[in-house]
CSV table of C-alpha atoms and ligand atoms in Angstrom, one decimal:
chain,number,residue,atom,x,y,z
A,1,UNK,CA,80.5,121.1,101.2
A,2,UNK,CA,83.7,123.6,101.4
A,3,UNK,CA,87.1,122.2,99.9
A,4,UNK,CA,89.3,121.8,102.6
A,5,UNK,CA,86.5,120.0,104.5
A,6,UNK,CA,86.2,117.4,101.8
A,7,UNK,CA,90.8,117.2,101.4
A,8,UNK,CA,90.1,116.2,104.8
A,9,UNK,CA,87.7,113.7,104.6
A,10,UNK,CA,89.7,112.5,101.2
A,11,UNK,CA,92.9,112.4,103.7
A,12,UNK,CA,90.9,110.5,106.8
A,13,UNK,CA,89.7,108.0,104.2
A,14,UNK,CA,92.8,107.0,102.9
A,15,UNK,CA,94.3,106.6,106.6
A,16,UNK,CA,91.7,104.8,107.4
A,17,UNK,CA,91.6,102.8,104.3
A,18,UNK,CA,95.4,102.0,104.8
A,19,UNK,CA,95.2,101.3,108.3
A,20,UNK,CA,92.2,98.2,107.9
A,21,UNK,CA,94.1,96.9,104.7
A,22,UNK,CA,96.8,96.7,106.6
A,23,UNK,CA,95.2,95.0,109.8
A,24,UNK,CA,93.3,92.3,107.3
A,25,UNK,CA,94.7,90.3,105.7
A,26,UNK,CA,90.9,88.9,103.7
A,27,UNK,CA,90.9,92.1,101.5
A,28,UNK,CA,92.8,92.2,98.8
A,29,UNK,CA,92.8,95.1,96.1
A,30,UNK,CA,89.2,94.9,95.1
A,31,UNK,CA,88.4,96.3,98.1
A,32,UNK,CA,90.5,99.8,97.5
A,33,UNK,CA,89.2,102.3,95.3
A,34,UNK,CA,90.2,102.8,91.8
A,35,UNK,CA,92.1,106.0,93.2
A,36,UNK,CA,94.5,104.5,96.4
A,37,UNK,CA,94.6,101.1,94.2
A,38,UNK,CA,96.7,102.5,91.4
A,39,UNK,CA,98.7,104.6,93.6
A,40,UNK,CA,100.0,101.9,95.6
A,41,UNK,CA,99.9,99.3,92.7
A,42,UNK,CA,103.2,97.2,92.5
A,43,UNK,CA,103.2,95.8,88.7
A,44,UNK,CA,105.7,93.6,89.2
A,45,UNK,CA,103.9,91.6,91.6
A,46,UNK,CA,100.8,92.8,90.0
A,47,UNK,CA,99.3,93.4,93.5
A,48,UNK,CA,98.9,95.9,95.8
A,49,UNK,CA,101.6,95.0,99.1
A,50,UNK,CA,101.0,95.3,102.3
A,51,UNK,CA,101.8,97.8,104.3
A,52,UNK,CA,100.6,100.8,102.2
A,53,UNK,CA,101.4,104.1,104.4
A,54,UNK,CA,100.6,107.2,103.9
A,55,UNK,CA,102.7,110.0,103.1
A,56,UNK,CA,102.3,113.3,102.5
A,57,UNK,CA,103.7,112.1,98.9
A,58,UNK,CA,100.7,110.1,98.7
A,59,UNK,CA,98.5,112.1,99.4
A,60,UNK,CA,99.3,114.4,96.8
A,61,UNK,CA,99.8,111.7,94.1
A,62,UNK,CA,96.3,110.0,95.1
A,63,UNK,CA,94.0,113.1,95.9
A,64,UNK,CA,96.4,116.3,94.3
A,65,UNK,CA,96.3,117.9,97.9
A,66,UNK,CA,100.3,119.1,97.9
A,67,UNK,CA,100.3,119.9,101.4
A,68,UNK,CA,98.2,117.5,103.5
A,69,UNK,CA,99.3,117.2,106.9
A,70,UNK,CA,98.5,121.0,107.5
A,71,UNK,CA,95.0,120.6,106.5
A,72,UNK,CA,95.0,118.1,109.5
A,73,UNK,CA,96.8,118.1,112.3
A,74,UNK,CA,94.7,119.2,114.7
A,75,UNK,CA,92.8,115.8,114.6
A,76,UNK,CA,92.9,113.7,117.5
A,77,UNK,CA,94.0,111.0,116.2
A,78,UNK,CA,96.9,111.1,113.6
A,79,UNK,CA,100.7,112.4,114.2
A,80,UNK,CA,103.5,113.0,111.8
A,81,UNK,CA,106.4,111.3,111.4
A,82,UNK,CA,109.2,114.0,110.1
A,83,UNK,CA,111.4,111.3,108.5
A,84,UNK,CA,109.8,110.1,105.6
A,85,UNK,CA,106.6,113.3,105.8
A,86,UNK,CA,104.5,109.9,107.5
A,87,UNK,CA,101.1,110.3,108.4
A,88,UNK,CA,100.1,108.0,110.9
A,89,UNK,CA,97.1,106.7,112.3
A,90,UNK,CA,97.5,106.3,116.5
A,91,UNK,CA,93.8,105.4,117.5
A,92,UNK,CA,91.8,103.7,114.8
A,93,UNK,CA,88.4,103.6,116.7
A,94,UNK,CA,88.2,107.5,117.4
A,95,UNK,CA,89.4,107.9,114.3
A,96,UNK,CA,86.8,105.8,112.4
A,97,UNK,CA,84.0,107.0,115.1
A,98,UNK,CA,85.1,110.8,113.9
A,99,UNK,CA,84.6,110.4,109.8
A,100,UNK,CA,81.4,108.2,110.6
A,101,UNK,CA,80.0,111.7,112.2
A,102,UNK,CA,81.3,113.6,109.2
A,103,UNK,CA,79.3,113.8,105.7
A,104,UNK,CA,80.5,110.5,104.8
A,105,UNK,CA,78.2,107.9,104.3
A,106,UNK,CA,78.3,108.1,100.5
A,107,UNK,CA,81.9,107.1,101.2
A,108,UNK,CA,81.8,104.3,102.7
A,109,UNK,CA,79.1,102.8,100.7
A,110,UNK,CA,81.5,103.2,98.2
A,111,UNK,CA,85.1,102.0,99.7
A,112,UNK,CA,85.0,97.9,100.4
A,113,UNK,CA,87.6,98.8,103.3
A,114,UNK,CA,85.6,100.8,105.0
A,115,UNK,CA,82.5,98.8,104.5
A,116,UNK,CA,84.0,95.9,105.9
A,117,UNK,CA,85.0,97.8,108.8
A,118,UNK,CA,82.0,99.7,109.6
A,119,UNK,CA,79.8,97.0,109.0
A,120,UNK,CA,81.2,94.9,111.7
A,121,UNK,CA,82.4,97.5,114.1
A,122,UNK,CA,79.5,100.2,114.1
A,123,UNK,CA,76.0,100.2,113.8
A,124,UNK,CA,76.2,102.2,110.3
A,125,UNK,CA,73.9,100.5,108.2
A,126,UNK,CA,76.5,99.2,104.8
A,127,UNK,CA,76.8,96.0,103.6
A,128,UNK,CA,80.2,95.0,102.5
A,129,UNK,CA,79.1,92.9,99.8
A,130,UNK,CA,76.7,95.8,97.6
A,131,UNK,CA,79.9,98.0,98.3
A,132,UNK,CA,82.5,95.5,97.0
A,133,UNK,CA,79.8,95.2,93.8
A,134,UNK,CA,79.8,99.0,93.2
A,135,UNK,CA,83.8,99.1,93.4
A,136,UNK,CA,85.7,99.2,90.0
A,137,UNK,CA,87.3,95.5,90.2
A,138,UNK,CA,91.3,95.8,89.2
A,139,UNK,CA,91.2,94.8,85.8
A,140,UNK,CA,89.6,97.6,85.0
A,141,UNK,CA,92.8,100.2,85.5
A,142,UNK,CA,95.0,100.5,82.8
A,143,UNK,CA,97.6,99.5,85.5
A,144,UNK,CA,96.6,95.9,85.9
A,145,UNK,CA,96.4,95.7,82.1
A,146,UNK,CA,100.1,97.0,81.6
A,147,UNK,CA,101.4,94.8,84.3
A,148,UNK,CA,100.2,92.1,83.0
A,149,UNK,CA,101.7,93.1,79.5
A,150,UNK,CA,104.7,93.4,80.9
A,151,UNK,CA,104.8,90.7,82.4
A,152,UNK,CA,104.2,88.3,79.0
A,153,UNK,CA,105.9,90.8,76.9
A,154,UNK,CA,109.0,89.7,79.4
A,155,UNK,CA,108.4,85.9,78.5
A,156,UNK,CA,110.6,86.1,75.0
A,157,UNK,CA,109.8,86.3,71.5
A,158,UNK,CA,106.8,84.0,71.4
A,159,UNK,CA,104.8,85.7,73.6
A,160,UNK,CA,105.6,89.1,72.4
A,161,UNK,CA,105.0,88.1,68.5
A,162,UNK,CA,101.6,86.7,70.5
A,163,UNK,CA,100.7,90.5,71.6
A,164,UNK,CA,101.5,92.2,68.5
A,165,UNK,CA,98.4,90.7,67.0
A,166,UNK,CA,96.0,92.3,68.8
A,167,UNK,CA,95.4,95.7,70.3
A,168,UNK,CA,94.3,95.3,74.3
A,169,UNK,CA,92.6,98.4,76.1
A,170,UNK,CA,91.6,98.9,79.9
A,171,UNK,CA,88.0,99.3,80.5
A,172,UNK,CA,89.0,102.8,81.9
A,173,UNK,CA,90.2,104.1,79.1
A,174,UNK,CA,87.7,102.8,76.9
A,175,UNK,CA,86.0,105.8,75.2
A,176,UNK,CA,82.6,104.4,74.4
A,177,UNK,CA,79.8,104.0,76.9
A,178,UNK,CA,75.6,102.5,76.4
A,179,UNK,CA,74.3,105.6,77.4
A,180,UNK,CA,75.9,107.2,74.2
A,181,UNK,CA,74.6,104.8,72.4
A,182,UNK,CA,70.6,104.2,70.8
A,183,UNK,CA,70.5,99.8,71.0
A,184,UNK,CA,66.9,98.0,69.5
A,185,UNK,CA,65.1,96.7,72.3
A,186,UNK,CA,66.4,93.1,71.1
A,187,UNK,CA,70.3,94.6,71.5
A,188,UNK,CA,69.4,95.6,75.4
A,189,UNK,CA,68.0,92.5,76.6
A,190,UNK,CA,71.3,91.0,75.0
A,191,UNK,CA,73.5,93.1,76.7
A,192,UNK,CA,71.4,92.6,79.6
A,193,UNK,CA,71.4,89.4,79.5
A,194,UNK,CA,75.3,88.8,79.2
A,195,UNK,CA,75.7,91.1,82.2
A,196,UNK,CA,73.7,88.5,84.4
A,197,UNK,CA,75.3,85.7,83.2
A,198,UNK,CA,79.1,87.2,84.0
A,199,UNK,CA,77.0,87.9,87.5
A,200,UNK,CA,76.1,84.3,88.0
A,201,UNK,CA,79.1,82.7,86.3
A,202,UNK,CA,79.1,80.3,89.4
A,203,UNK,CA,75.9,79.2,89.0
A,204,UNK,CA,76.4,78.4,85.3
A,205,UNK,CA,79.2,76.3,85.8
A,206,UNK,CA,76.8,74.7,88.7
A,207,UNK,CA,74.5,73.6,86.5
A,208,UNK,CA,76.9,73.0,83.5
A,209,UNK,CA,75.2,75.5,80.9
A,210,UNK,CA,78.3,76.5,79.3
A,211,UNK,CA,77.0,77.8,75.7
A,212,UNK,CA,77.0,81.0,76.4
A,213,UNK,CA,79.3,84.1,75.5
A,214,UNK,CA,79.6,83.5,72.2
A,215,UNK,CA,77.9,86.6,70.4
A,216,UNK,CA,77.9,87.1,67.0
A,217,UNK,CA,77.0,90.5,65.7
A,218,UNK,CA,75.8,91.6,62.2
A,219,UNK,CA,75.2,94.4,60.2
A,220,UNK,CA,76.0,96.8,57.6
A,221,UNK,CA,78.9,98.9,58.6
A,222,UNK,CA,78.5,101.7,60.8
A,223,UNK,CA,76.0,100.0,62.6
A,224,UNK,CA,77.8,100.0,66.2
A,225,UNK,CA,79.1,96.8,66.3
A,226,UNK,CA,82.3,97.8,67.5
A,227,UNK,CA,80.8,100.8,70.0
A,228,UNK,CA,78.8,98.2,71.4
A,229,UNK,CA,81.5,95.4,72.0
A,230,UNK,CA,83.9,98.4,73.5
A,231,UNK,CA,80.9,99.6,75.6
A,232,UNK,CA,80.2,96.6,76.8
A,233,UNK,CA,84.2,96.6,78.1
A,234,UNK,CA,83.2,99.4,80.7
A,235,UNK,CA,79.7,98.0,81.4
A,236,UNK,CA,81.5,94.9,82.5
A,237,UNK,CA,85.1,96.1,83.6
A,238,UNK,CA,86.4,93.8,81.3
A,239,UNK,CA,89.7,94.1,79.3
A,240,UNK,CA,89.0,94.1,76.0
A,241,UNK,CA,91.0,92.7,73.0
A,242,UNK,CA,90.7,93.3,69.4
A,243,UNK,CA,91.7,91.5,66.8
A,244,UNK,CA,90.8,91.9,63.4
A,245,UNK,CA,90.9,88.3,60.7
A,246,UNK,CA,92.9,90.2,58.4
A,247,UNK,CA,95.4,91.0,61.0
A,248,UNK,CA,96.3,87.6,61.8
A,249,UNK,CA,95.9,86.2,58.5
A,250,UNK,CA,99.9,86.5,57.7
A,251,UNK,CA,101.2,86.2,53.9
A,252,UNK,CA,102.4,82.7,55.6
A,253,UNK,CA,99.5,81.3,55.2
A,254,UNK,CA,101.1,78.5,57.7
A,255,UNK,CA,101.8,81.1,60.0
A,256,UNK,CA,97.8,81.9,60.1
A,257,UNK,CA,96.9,78.8,62.1
A,258,UNK,CA,99.4,79.7,65.1
A,259,UNK,CA,98.6,83.2,64.8
A,260,UNK,CA,94.5,81.6,65.9
A,261,UNK,CA,96.5,80.0,68.3
A,262,UNK,CA,98.2,82.7,69.9
A,263,UNK,CA,95.6,85.0,70.1
A,264,UNK,CA,92.9,82.7,72.1
A,265,UNK,CA,96.1,81.9,74.0
A,266,UNK,CA,96.7,85.4,75.4
A,267,UNK,CA,92.6,86.0,75.9
A,268,UNK,CA,92.9,82.8,78.3
A,269,UNK,CA,95.4,84.0,80.0
A,270,UNK,CA,93.8,87.5,80.3
A,271,UNK,CA,90.8,86.8,81.7
A,272,UNK,CA,88.6,87.7,82.5
A,273,UNK,CA,87.9,90.0,79.4
A,274,UNK,CA,86.0,90.7,75.3
A,275,UNK,CA,87.7,88.9,73.3
A,276,UNK,CA,86.1,91.0,69.9
A,277,UNK,CA,86.8,89.3,66.2
A,278,UNK,CA,86.3,91.9,64.0
A,279,UNK,CA,85.9,91.1,60.0
A,280,UNK,CA,84.6,87.8,60.8
A,281,UNK,CA,83.7,87.0,57.1
A,282,UNK,CA,87.3,87.8,55.6
A,283,UNK,CA,88.8,84.2,56.3
A,284,UNK,CA,85.7,82.4,54.3
A,285,UNK,CA,85.8,85.4,52.2
A,286,UNK,CA,89.7,84.6,50.9
A,287,UNK,CA,88.7,81.1,50.8
A,288,UNK,CA,88.4,81.2,47.0
A,289,UNK,CA,91.8,82.1,46.5
A,290,UNK,CA,92.7,78.9,48.5
A,291,UNK,CA,95.4,76.4,46.7
A,292,UNK,CA,96.7,74.3,49.2
A,293,UNK,CA,94.0,74.2,52.0
A,294,UNK,CA,95.9,76.6,54.1
A,295,UNK,CA,93.2,79.0,54.8
A,296,UNK,CA,90.8,75.7,55.3
A,297,UNK,CA,93.0,74.9,57.8
A,298,UNK,CA,93.1,78.2,59.9
A,299,UNK,CA,89.1,78.4,59.7
A,300,UNK,CA,89.0,74.5,61.1
A,301,UNK,CA,91.5,76.5,63.7
A,302,UNK,CA,89.8,79.0,64.7
A,303,UNK,CA,86.3,76.9,64.7
A,304,UNK,CA,88.3,74.7,67.2
A,305,UNK,CA,89.6,77.8,69.2
A,306,UNK,CA,85.9,78.7,69.3
A,307,UNK,CA,84.6,75.9,70.7
A,308,UNK,CA,87.2,75.7,73.0
A,309,UNK,CA,87.2,79.1,74.8
A,310,UNK,CA,83.9,79.5,77.2
A,311,UNK,CA,82.9,82.6,79.4
A,312,UNK,CA,82.0,79.9,82.3
A,313,UNK,CA,85.0,78.2,82.3
A,314,UNK,CA,87.5,80.6,81.3
A,315,UNK,CA,86.0,84.1,81.7
A,316,UNK,CA,86.6,85.5,78.1
A,317,UNK,CA,83.2,86.4,76.5
A,318,UNK,CA,83.8,86.1,72.9
A,319,UNK,CA,82.2,88.4,70.3
A,320,UNK,CA,82.6,88.1,66.6
A,321,UNK,CA,81.1,91.0,64.0
A,322,UNK,CA,80.9,90.8,60.7
A,323,UNK,CA,78.9,93.0,57.8
A,324,UNK,CA,78.3,90.2,55.2
A,325,UNK,CA,76.4,86.9,57.0
A,326,UNK,CA,76.1,85.1,53.8
A,327,UNK,CA,79.6,84.4,53.2
A,328,UNK,CA,79.6,82.4,56.9
A,329,UNK,CA,79.1,79.2,56.4
A,330,UNK,CA,77.4,77.3,59.0
A,331,UNK,CA,80.2,75.5,61.0
A,332,UNK,CA,81.4,78.8,61.8
A,333,UNK,CA,76.9,80.6,63.0
A,334,UNK,CA,76.7,76.8,65.2
A,335,UNK,CA,79.6,78.3,67.4
A,336,UNK,CA,78.0,81.3,68.0
A,337,UNK,CA,75.0,80.7,70.9
A,338,UNK,CA,73.1,84.2,70.0
A,339,UNK,CA,73.6,86.3,66.6
A,340,UNK,CA,72.4,89.8,68.0
A,341,UNK,CA,71.1,92.1,64.4
A,342,UNK,CA,72.5,95.6,64.1
A,343,UNK,CA,70.1,96.7,61.9
A,344,UNK,CA,69.9,100.4,59.9
A,345,UNK,CA,68.2,102.7,63.0
A,346,UNK,CA,64.4,103.6,62.2
A,347,UNK,CA,63.4,107.0,61.9
A,348,UNK,CA,62.7,106.5,65.9
A,349,UNK,CA,66.1,105.8,66.4
A,350,UNK,CA,67.8,107.9,64.1
A,351,UNK,CA,65.6,110.8,66.2
A,352,UNK,CA,67.4,109.5,69.6
A,353,UNK,CA,70.8,109.2,67.8
A,354,UNK,CA,70.5,113.1,67.0
A,355,UNK,CA,69.3,114.1,70.3
A,356,UNK,CA,72.5,111.9,71.7
A,357,UNK,CA,74.9,114.0,69.6
A,358,UNK,CA,73.6,117.3,69.3
A,359,UNK,CA,73.3,117.1,73.1
A,360,UNK,CA,76.5,118.8,74.0
A,361,UNK,CA,75.9,121.3,71.4
A,362,UNK,CA,74.5,125.1,71.7
A,363,UNK,CA,71.0,125.5,69.5
A,364,UNK,CA,67.4,124.0,69.5
A,365,UNK,CA,66.8,121.4,66.6
A,366,UNK,CA,63.8,119.4,64.9
A,367,UNK,CA,65.7,116.2,65.6
A,368,UNK,CA,62.2,115.0,64.5
A,369,UNK,CA,62.5,116.3,60.9
A,370,UNK,CA,66.5,115.3,60.5
A,371,UNK,CA,65.6,112.0,61.2
A,372,UNK,CA,62.6,112.1,58.5
A,373,UNK,CA,65.3,113.2,56.3
A,374,UNK,CA,67.9,110.6,56.8
A,375,UNK,CA,66.6,107.1,55.9
A,376,UNK,CA,68.9,104.5,55.1
A,377,UNK,CA,71.8,106.3,57.1
A,378,UNK,CA,73.2,104.6,59.8
A,379,UNK,CA,74.5,105.9,63.1
A,380,UNK,CA,77.9,106.4,61.4
A,381,UNK,CA,76.3,108.5,58.7
A,382,UNK,CA,74.8,110.5,61.5
A,383,UNK,CA,77.7,111.0,62.9
A,384,UNK,CA,79.7,112.3,59.9
A,385,UNK,CA,76.7,115.1,59.4
A,386,UNK,CA,77.2,116.5,62.4
A,387,UNK,CA,80.8,116.4,61.9
A,388,UNK,CA,80.3,118.5,58.5
A,389,UNK,CA,77.5,120.8,60.1
A,390,UNK,CA,80.4,121.5,62.9
A,391,UNK,CA,83.1,121.9,61.2
A,392,UNK,CA,80.8,124.2,58.7
A,393,UNK,CA,79.7,126.7,61.5
A,394,UNK,CA,83.4,126.8,63.0
A,395,UNK,CA,84.5,127.6,59.3
A,396,UNK,CA,81.8,130.9,60.0
A,397,UNK,CA,83.7,131.4,63.1
A,398,UNK,CA,80.5,130.1,65.3
A,399,UNK,CA,80.4,127.4,67.6
A,400,UNK,CA,76.3,127.1,67.9
A,401,UNK,CA,75.0,125.2,65.2
A,402,UNK,CA,71.1,125.7,63.4
A,403,UNK,CA,69.3,123.6,62.3
A,404,UNK,CA,69.5,124.9,58.5
A,405,UNK,CA,73.6,124.2,59.2
A,406,UNK,CA,72.2,120.5,59.8
A,407,UNK,CA,70.0,120.2,57.0
A,408,UNK,CA,72.7,122.0,55.3
A,409,UNK,CA,75.0,118.7,55.6
A,410,UNK,CA,72.6,116.3,55.5
A,411,UNK,CA,71.5,117.3,51.8
A,412,UNK,CA,75.3,117.6,51.0
A,413,UNK,CA,75.7,114.1,52.7
A,414,UNK,CA,72.7,112.5,50.1
A,415,UNK,CA,75.1,113.8,47.3
A,416,UNK,CA,78.1,112.0,48.2
A,417,UNK,CA,75.7,109.1,49.0
A,418,UNK,CA,74.4,108.9,46.0
A,419,UNK,CA,77.5,109.3,44.1
A,420,UNK,CA,79.1,106.5,46.8
A,421,UNK,CA,75.4,104.2,45.4
A,422,UNK,CA,76.0,104.9,41.6
A,423,UNK,CA,80.0,104.0,41.7
A,424,UNK,CA,78.8,100.7,43.3
A,425,UNK,CA,76.5,100.3,40.3
A,426,UNK,CA,79.2,101.0,37.7
A,427,UNK,CA,81.1,97.8,39.0
B,1,ATP,N1,72.8,103.0,66.9
B,1,ATP,C1,74.2,103.7,67.2
B,1,ATP,N2,74.0,104.9,68.0
B,1,ATP,C2,74.6,106.0,68.5
B,1,ATP,N3,75.9,106.1,67.8
B,1,ATP,C3,75.8,104.6,66.5
B,1,ATP,C4,75.1,104.0,67.0
B,1,ATP,N4,75.6,103.2,65.5
B,1,ATP,C5,76.5,103.8,65.1
B,1,ATP,N5,76.8,104.9,66.3
B,1,ATP,C6,78.3,105.6,65.6
B,1,ATP,O1,78.9,105.8,64.4
B,1,ATP,C7,80.4,105.0,64.8
B,1,ATP,C8,80.7,104.0,64.0
B,1,ATP,O2,80.4,102.9,64.8
B,1,ATP,P1,81.0,101.4,65.1
B,1,ATP,O3,82.7,101.2,64.7
B,1,ATP,O4,80.3,100.5,66.3
B,1,ATP,O5,80.4,100.5,63.5
B,1,ATP,P2,80.4,99.4,63.4
B,1,ATP,O6,79.0,98.2,62.9
B,1,ATP,O7,81.5,98.5,63.7
B,1,ATP,O8,80.9,99.1,61.8
B,1,ATP,P3,81.7,98.3,60.9
B,1,ATP,O9,81.1,97.0,60.3
B,1,ATP,O10,82.2,99.5,60.0
B,1,ATP,O11,83.4,97.7,61.6
B,1,ATP,C9,80.7,105.6,66.2
B,1,ATP,O12,81.3,106.6,66.3
B,1,ATP,C10,79.3,104.9,67.0
B,1,ATP,O13,79.2,106.1,67.9
B,2,MG,MG1,83.3,98.0,63.8
């Protein structure tokens, strides 16, 4: 398709979407494709106001098309309002028929507002529910997250303190994605089950199955715990709240208990979302230094908060992560309905990881050999090896990479690795 043809379709799609959204109160923000929704987002009210008005400026902001009217002015169903440079749809039926006769089916299937219209008015075979499923929900948008954060921050000091304790990301800003990670079969299955649980949340509520949605990721540093949690946020379209227990354990231990309460309250406000608690063992680790029982109170608060939150009721998926499972007592273990193991990758996984991280790099590589050379290495180690090899090549003014570069990097890395291990032994 020609560039200008697809730009014409962009503009007509916007005009139709606006018209249909404006005229059907039962449609909501999730019926709008993200680029359109983001442009018309009212961050104060956290919604898209009706009517959506299509101006040349809006067309430019949504699609980066500066002089939209020029492109579509010969179409028989549009008019231009010089004042405000507004583009109007004059005859909906005609516009809809014209649009359906273009190469537009894939657009209609992805645009719930259009699917809503065509499934009622035309013989086109589209499913409105299906279109809603494939369209990104508003919770994916950074605009949604930011306006929600602004609203909470506006409520006063207490609320602001609450926001300082966590890092919040919108799913669309999450860089990790599941297809870039190499997972064990157990991890794949667990991810799949959580996806289903969220999809069937209403059903789970009906049958009163609440023991779901609290996962504990256990494994050595650099095995992908944080990455999988983040990737889930993207996969599920849920905002990601990250908190480190060391961060909320303030010097004034009395505050810790309060802070824990604040974090969980925030997660409930932001729902649906993922609450990721890293360094889950931190509280247990500091327990030895506990003179006044303050840590014990904090632990109890943490456990109680975990009990009180639920994926089915509150829409909060809780993920804890720890490197030190031995430090957790049974009371903590019991709170999680699923323990997911993050083992050191075996040779098969290491080969796959190498394949993924080398995918965009020019050169031919024997990934099997590299995998065999990197016993005991984590995914994170393999990335560091790649980093070394790439930097070394750049140092020699090369943007391609050879097997030799990588093997060198592996052997340098092994030396460092041994150094690290011997340091541990001396402690
Ligand atoms: N199985 C894997 N597949 C692909 N990449 C991986 C894998 N495991 C780790 N990595 C990469 O290693 C890096 C570090 O991983 P991550 O931060 O998720 O580890 P972690 O388990 O959270 O570590 P820590 O316990 O130190 O917090 C990331 O860039 C990630 O992409
Ligand atoms: Mg981590």
